[in-house]
Coordinates of N, CA and C and ligand atoms in Angstrom, one line a residue:
M1 N 76.2 90.2 71.3 CA 77.3 90.6 72.2 C 77.7 91.8 72.4
Q2 N 78.0 92.7 73.5 CA 78.5 93.6 73.7 C 79.9 93.9 73.5
S3 N 80.2 95.1 73.7 CA 81.6 95.4 73.5 C 81.9 96.7 74.3
Y4 N 83.0 97.0 75.2 CA 83.0 98.3 75.9 C 85.1 98.2 75.4
R5 N 85.3 99.6 75.4 CA 86.7 100.3 75.0 C 87.1 101.3 75.9
K6 N 88.0 101.2 77.0 CA 88.1 102.3 77.6 C 90.0 102.7 77.6
E7 N 90.3 103.8 77.2 CA 91.8 104.0 77.9 C 91.8 104.4 79.3
L8 N 92.9 103.9 79.8 CA 93.3 104.5 81.5 C 94.9 105.2 81.3
W9 N 94.8 106.4 81.7 CA 96.1 107.3 81.8 C 96.5 107.2 82.9
F10 N 98.0 106.8 82.9 CA 99.2 107.4 84.1 C 100.2 108.0 83.5
E11 N 100.5 108.8 84.8 CA 101.8 109.5 84.8 C 102.5 109.2 86.1
V12 N 103.6 108.7 85.8 CA 104.3 108.0 87.1 C 105.6 108.9 87.2
P13 N 105.8 109.7 88.6 CA 106.6 111.0 88.5 C 108.0 110.1 88.7
R14 N 108.2 109.1 88.3 CA 109.8 108.3 88.2 C 109.9 107.5 87.3
R15 N 111.0 106.8 87.0 CA 111.6 105.9 86.1 C 110.4 104.6 86.2
R16 N 110.7 104.3 87.1 CA 109.9 102.7 87.5 C 108.9 102.7 88.8
A17 N 107.8 101.9 88.5 CA 106.8 101.5 89.4 C 105.9 100.7 89.0
F18 N 105.5 99.9 90.2 CA 104.0 99.3 89.5 C 103.1 99.5 90.6
I19 N 102.0 100.1 89.7 CA 100.6 100.0 90.5 C 99.3 99.4 90.1
N20 N 98.7 98.9 91.4 CA 97.9 98.2 91.2 C 96.4 99.0 90.6
I21 N 96.1 98.6 89.2 CA 95.1 99.4 88.7 C 93.7 98.1 88.8
T22 N 93.7 97.2 89.6 CA 92.3 96.8 89.6 C 91.0 97.3 89.8
P23 N 91.3 98.3 91.0 CA 90.1 99.3 91.3 C 89.5 100.0 89.7
Q24 N 90.5 100.5 89.0 CA 90.0 101.5 87.6 C 89.4 100.2 86.7
V25 N 89.9 99.1 86.5 CA 89.6 97.9 85.5 C 88.0 97.5 86.3
E26 N 87.8 97.2 87.5 CA 86.8 96.9 88.0 C 85.3 97.7 87.7
Q27 N 86.0 99.4 87.8 CA 85.3 100.3 87.3 C 84.7 100.3 86.1
C28 N 85.8 99.6 84.9 CA 85.3 99.6 83.4 C 84.5 98.6 83.5
L29 N 84.6 97.3 84.3 CA 83.6 96.2 83.9 C 82.1 96.3 84.4
R30 N 82.0 97.1 85.5 CA 80.7 98.1 86.1 C 79.9 98.9 85.0
E31 N 81.2 99.6 84.6 CA 80.3 100.8 83.4 C 79.9 100.1 82.1
S32 N 80.6 98.9 82.0 CA 80.1 98.2 80.7 C 79.1 97.3 80.8
G33 N 78.6 97.0 81.8 CA 77.2 96.3 82.3 C 77.9 94.7 81.8
I34 N 78.7 94.3 81.4 CA 78.8 92.9 80.7 C 79.2 92.0 81.9
Q35 N 78.1 91.0 82.1 CA 78.1 90.1 83.2 C 78.8 88.5 82.4
E36 N 79.1 88.4 81.6 CA 79.7 87.0 81.2 C 80.4 87.2 79.8
G37 N 81.6 87.1 80.4 CA 82.7 87.6 78.6 C 84.3 87.3 79.0
L38 N 85.2 88.1 78.7 CA 86.4 88.3 78.8 C 86.8 89.5 78.7
L39 N 87.6 89.9 79.6 CA 88.1 91.4 79.9 C 89.9 91.2 79.5
L40 N 90.1 92.0 78.2 CA 91.5 92.1 78.0 C 91.8 93.7 78.5
C41 N 93.2 93.5 79.1 CA 93.9 94.8 79.5 C 95.5 94.8 79.1
N42 N 95.7 95.8 78.3 CA 97.1 95.7 77.6 C 97.6 97.0 78.0
A43 N 99.0 97.1 78.1 CA 99.8 98.5 78.1 C 99.7 98.7 76.3
M44 N 99.8 100.0 76.1 CA 99.7 100.8 74.9 C 101.1 101.1 74.4
H45 N 102.3 101.1 75.2 CA 103.6 101.5 75.2 C 104.3 100.3 75.2
I46 N 105.7 100.4 74.5 CA 106.5 99.1 74.3 C 107.7 99.3 75.7
T47 N 107.6 100.0 76.7 CA 108.1 100.1 77.6 C 107.4 100.1 78.8
A48 N 106.4 99.7 79.0 CA 105.1 99.5 80.1 C 104.5 98.1 79.9
S49 N 104.1 97.3 81.2 CA 103.7 96.2 81.5 C 102.3 96.2 81.9
V50 N 101.4 95.4 82.2 CA 100.3 94.9 82.6 C 100.4 93.2 82.6
F51 N 100.1 93.1 84.2 CA 100.6 91.8 84.5 C 99.5 91.6 85.7
I52 N 99.3 90.0 85.9 CA 99.0 89.9 87.4 C 99.6 89.2 88.1
N53 N 99.7 89.8 89.5 CA 100.2 89.1 90.7 C 99.7 89.5 92.1
D54 N 100.6 89.0 92.9 CA 100.1 89.9 94.4 C 100.4 91.0 94.8
D55 N 99.5 91.3 95.3 CA 99.7 93.0 95.8 C 100.6 93.1 97.2
E56 N 101.7 93.1 96.8 CA 102.6 92.7 98.2 C 103.8 93.4 98.2
S57 N 104.0 94.5 98.9 CA 105.2 95.4 98.7 C 106.7 94.9 98.8
G58 N 107.0 93.9 99.4 CA 108.2 93.0 99.0 C 108.4 92.5 98.0
L59 N 107.0 91.6 97.2 CA 107.4 91.2 96.1 C 107.7 92.1 94.8
H60 N 106.8 93.2 95.0 CA 107.2 94.1 94.1 C 108.7 94.9 94.4
Q61 N 109.4 94.8 95.4 CA 110.6 95.4 95.5 C 111.4 94.1 94.5
D62 N 111.1 93.0 94.9 CA 111.7 91.9 94.5 C 111.6 91.7 93.0
Y63 N 110.5 92.3 92.4 CA 110.8 92.1 90.8 C 111.5 93.4 90.4
D64 N 111.7 94.1 91.2 CA 112.4 95.9 90.3 C 113.9 95.6 90.6
D65 N 114.3 94.7 92.0 CA 115.8 94.1 92.0 C 116.3 93.2 91.0
W66 N 115.0 92.7 90.9 CA 115.4 91.1 89.8 C 115.7 91.9 88.2
L67 N 114.7 92.9 87.8 CA 114.6 93.0 86.7 C 116.2 93.9 86.1
E68 N 116.3 94.8 87.2 CA 117.6 95.5 87.4 C 118.9 94.9 87.3
R69 N 118.7 93.5 87.8 CA 120.2 92.6 88.0 C 120.1 91.8 86.4
L70 N 118.9 91.9 85.9 CA 118.6 91.0 84.7 C 119.1 92.5 83.0
A71 N 118.6 93.5 83.5 CA 118.6 94.7 82.8 C 119.1 95.9 83.3
P72 N 120.2 96.1 83.9 CA 120.5 97.5 84.5 C 120.2 98.7 83.7
H73 N 119.5 99.6 84.2 CA 119.3 100.6 83.6 C 120.9 101.6 82.9
A74 N 121.8 101.6 83.9 CA 122.8 102.3 83.6 C 124.0 100.9 83.6
P75 N 125.3 101.2 82.8 CA 125.5 102.4 82.0 C 124.5 102.3 80.6
I76 N 124.3 103.5 80.1 CA 123.0 103.0 79.1 C 123.8 102.9 77.8
S77 N 125.1 103.2 77.7 CA 125.8 102.6 76.5 C 126.0 101.2 76.5
Q78 N 125.4 100.4 77.2 CA 125.4 98.9 77.2 C 124.3 98.5 76.0
Y79 N 123.8 99.3 75.7 CA 122.4 98.9 75.0 C 122.4 99.2 73.5
R80 N 122.7 98.4 72.7 CA 122.6 99.0 71.2 C 121.5 100.2 70.7
H81 N 120.3 99.4 71.4 CA 119.0 100.6 71.5 C 119.2 101.8 71.8
N82 N 120.1 102.5 72.6 CA 120.3 103.6 73.1 C 121.2 104.3 72.1
R83 N 121.5 103.6 71.2 CA 122.6 104.6 69.8 C 121.2 105.3 69.1
T84 N 120.2 105.2 69.1 CA 119.4 106.1 68.8 C 118.7 107.6 69.3
G85 N 120.1 107.3 70.3 CA 119.5 108.7 71.3 C 118.9 108.6 72.2
E86 N 117.9 107.6 72.5 CA 117.0 107.5 73.8 C 117.9 106.4 74.7
D87 N 117.3 106.8 76.0 CA 118.0 106.1 77.2 C 117.1 104.6 77.9
N88 N 116.1 104.1 77.1 CA 115.4 103.6 77.6 C 115.3 102.1 77.4
G89 N 116.8 101.5 76.8 CA 117.0 100.6 76.1 C 116.5 99.1 77.4
D90 N 116.9 99.5 78.8 CA 116.3 98.6 79.7 C 115.3 98.5 79.6
A91 N 114.2 99.7 80.0 CA 112.8 99.4 79.8 C 112.3 98.8 78.7
H92 N 112.5 98.5 77.6 CA 111.8 97.7 76.6 C 112.0 95.7 77.0
L93 N 113.3 95.9 77.8 CA 113.7 94.3 78.3 C 112.8 94.2 79.4
K94 N 112.6 94.8 79.9 CA 112.0 94.9 81.3 C 110.7 94.6 81.0
R95 N 110.0 95.3 80.2 CA 109.0 95.1 79.6 C 108.7 93.6 78.7
Q96 N 109.3 93.3 78.1 CA 109.3 92.0 77.6 C 109.4 90.9 78.6
V97 N 109.8 91.2 79.4 CA 109.7 89.6 80.8 C 109.0 90.0 81.3
M98 N 108.0 91.5 81.7 CA 106.6 91.2 82.6 C 105.6 91.2 81.8
G99 N 105.9 91.4 80.5 CA 104.7 90.9 79.6 C 103.6 92.3 79.2
R100 N 103.0 91.7 78.1 CA 102.5 93.1 77.4 C 100.5 93.3 78.0
E101 N 100.0 91.7 78.3 CA 98.8 92.1 78.3 C 98.2 91.0 79.6
V102 N 97.2 91.2 80.2 CA 96.3 90.5 80.6 C 94.6 89.7 80.3
V103 N 94.2 88.6 80.4 CA 92.9 88.4 79.7 C 92.5 87.5 81.0
V104 N 91.1 88.1 81.8 CA 90.8 88.1 82.6 C 89.1 87.4 82.4
A105 N 88.7 86.3 82.7 CA 87.3 85.7 82.6 C 86.4 86.8 83.4
V106 N 85.3 87.1 82.8 CA 84.0 88.1 83.6 C 83.1 86.8 83.6
T107 N 83.0 86.9 84.9 CA 81.7 85.6 85.6 C 80.7 86.5 86.6
K108 N 79.7 86.4 86.1 CA 78.6 87.2 86.9 C 79.0 88.8 87.4
G109 N 79.3 89.4 86.0 CA 79.4 90.8 86.6 C 81.1 91.0 86.9
R110 N 81.8 90.2 87.6 CA 83.4 90.1 88.4 C 84.0 89.9 87.9
L111 N 85.4 90.2 87.8 CA 86.5 89.6 87.5 C 87.0 88.5 88.4
D112 N 87.1 87.2 87.4 CA 86.9 85.7 87.7 C 88.5 85.5 88.6
F113 N 89.1 86.0 89.4 CA 90.2 86.0 89.9 C 90.4 84.7 90.7
G114 N 91.7 84.3 90.7 CA 92.0 83.5 91.9 C 92.6 84.1 93.3
T115 N 92.4 83.7 93.9 CA 92.5 84.2 95.6 C 93.3 85.5 95.6
W116 N 94.6 85.6 95.2 CA 95.3 86.8 95.4 C 95.8 87.4 94.0
E117 N 95.2 87.1 93.2 CA 95.4 87.7 91.8 C 95.0 89.3 92.1
R118 N 95.5 90.1 91.2 CA 95.1 91.2 91.2 C 95.8 91.8 89.9
I119 N 95.4 92.8 89.3 CA 96.1 93.6 88.2 C 97.2 94.9 88.5
F120 N 98.2 94.6 87.5 CA 99.1 95.8 88.1 C 99.4 96.1 86.7
Y121 N 99.9 97.8 86.6 CA 100.8 98.4 85.9 C 102.3 98.5 85.7
G122 N 102.8 97.9 85.1 CA 104.1 98.1 85.6 C 105.2 98.9 84.8
E123 N 105.7 100.1 84.9 CA 106.3 101.1 84.5 C 107.9 101.1 84.3
F124 N 108.2 101.2 83.4 CA 110.0 101.1 83.2 C 110.3 102.1 82.5
D125 N 109.7 103.1 82.2 CA 110.1 104.5 81.4 C 109.2 105.6 81.9
G126 N 109.1 106.2 83.3 CA 108.1 106.8 83.7 C 108.2 108.5 83.3
N127 N 107.9 109.3 83.9 CA 107.8 110.4 83.6 C 107.2 111.0 82.6
R128 N 106.5 110.5 82.0 CA 105.2 111.1 80.9 C 104.1 110.4 81.2
R129 N 102.9 110.7 80.1 CA 101.8 110.0 80.0 C 101.7 109.1 79.1
K130 N 100.8 107.6 79.7 CA 100.9 106.9 79.1 C 99.7 106.0 79.3
R131 N 99.5 105.1 78.2 CA 97.9 104.9 78.1 C 97.7 103.2 78.6
V132 N 96.8 102.7 79.3 CA 96.6 101.4 79.3 C 95.0 101.3 78.6
L133 N 94.9 100.1 77.7 CA 93.6 100.0 77.2 C 93.1 98.9 78.1
V134 N 91.7 98.8 78.1 CA 90.6 98.0 78.7 C 89.5 97.6 77.6
K135 N 89.7 96.3 77.0 CA 88.3 96.2 76.4 C 88.1 94.8 76.7
I136 N 86.3 94.9 76.5 CA 85.6 93.6 77.3 C 84.5 93.7 76.3
I137 N 84.6 92.4 76.4 CA 83.3 91.7 75.2 C 82.6 90.7 76.0
G138 N 81.3 90.4 75.5 CA 80.6 89.6 75.9 C 79.1 90.1 76.1
E139 N 78.5 89.4 77.3 CA 77.0 89.8 77.3 C 76.4 90.0 78.6
Ligands
ZN1 ZN1 113.4 103.0 73.3

C-alpha cells in the first residue's frame, strides 16, 4: 500500500469565504501516483471546514446567509466562548455545521465524484494562514 500526505495553506483576506480547492486536491492525487484507494481531506483548524457540494455562487451566498442566521457573528458578547477574549464563537459553530472533512474514492487515478461534486474549503475566521490536510492511501 502507498501513502501520501500534504498540507495545503490558505490565507483568506476576510472573515468568511468558500474556496473551490478541487484543483489542488487533484494535483495531490497526481503527485501521489495512487490509482485505487481513498483520499481524505480535512481542515486542520476548528474554525474552518472542508465539504463537498456544487460550485455555484448563489448556493455559496445561501450558505453564508443561512450560517449567519444560525450563528450570527455579532454581537460577539452572545457567545460564552468569546469570554476567553476571542471573537470567533460563531466560527466554531459554523464549522461544526459544515463539517471537518471529506473522504473521496479514488478510481483509476481520478476522484470518483458524483456529477456536480466539488471540494470546498470553508473559512469562518480568516485573515490568517490556515492548513488543510490531504492524505491518500491505496495502490
Ligand atoms: Zn475560538
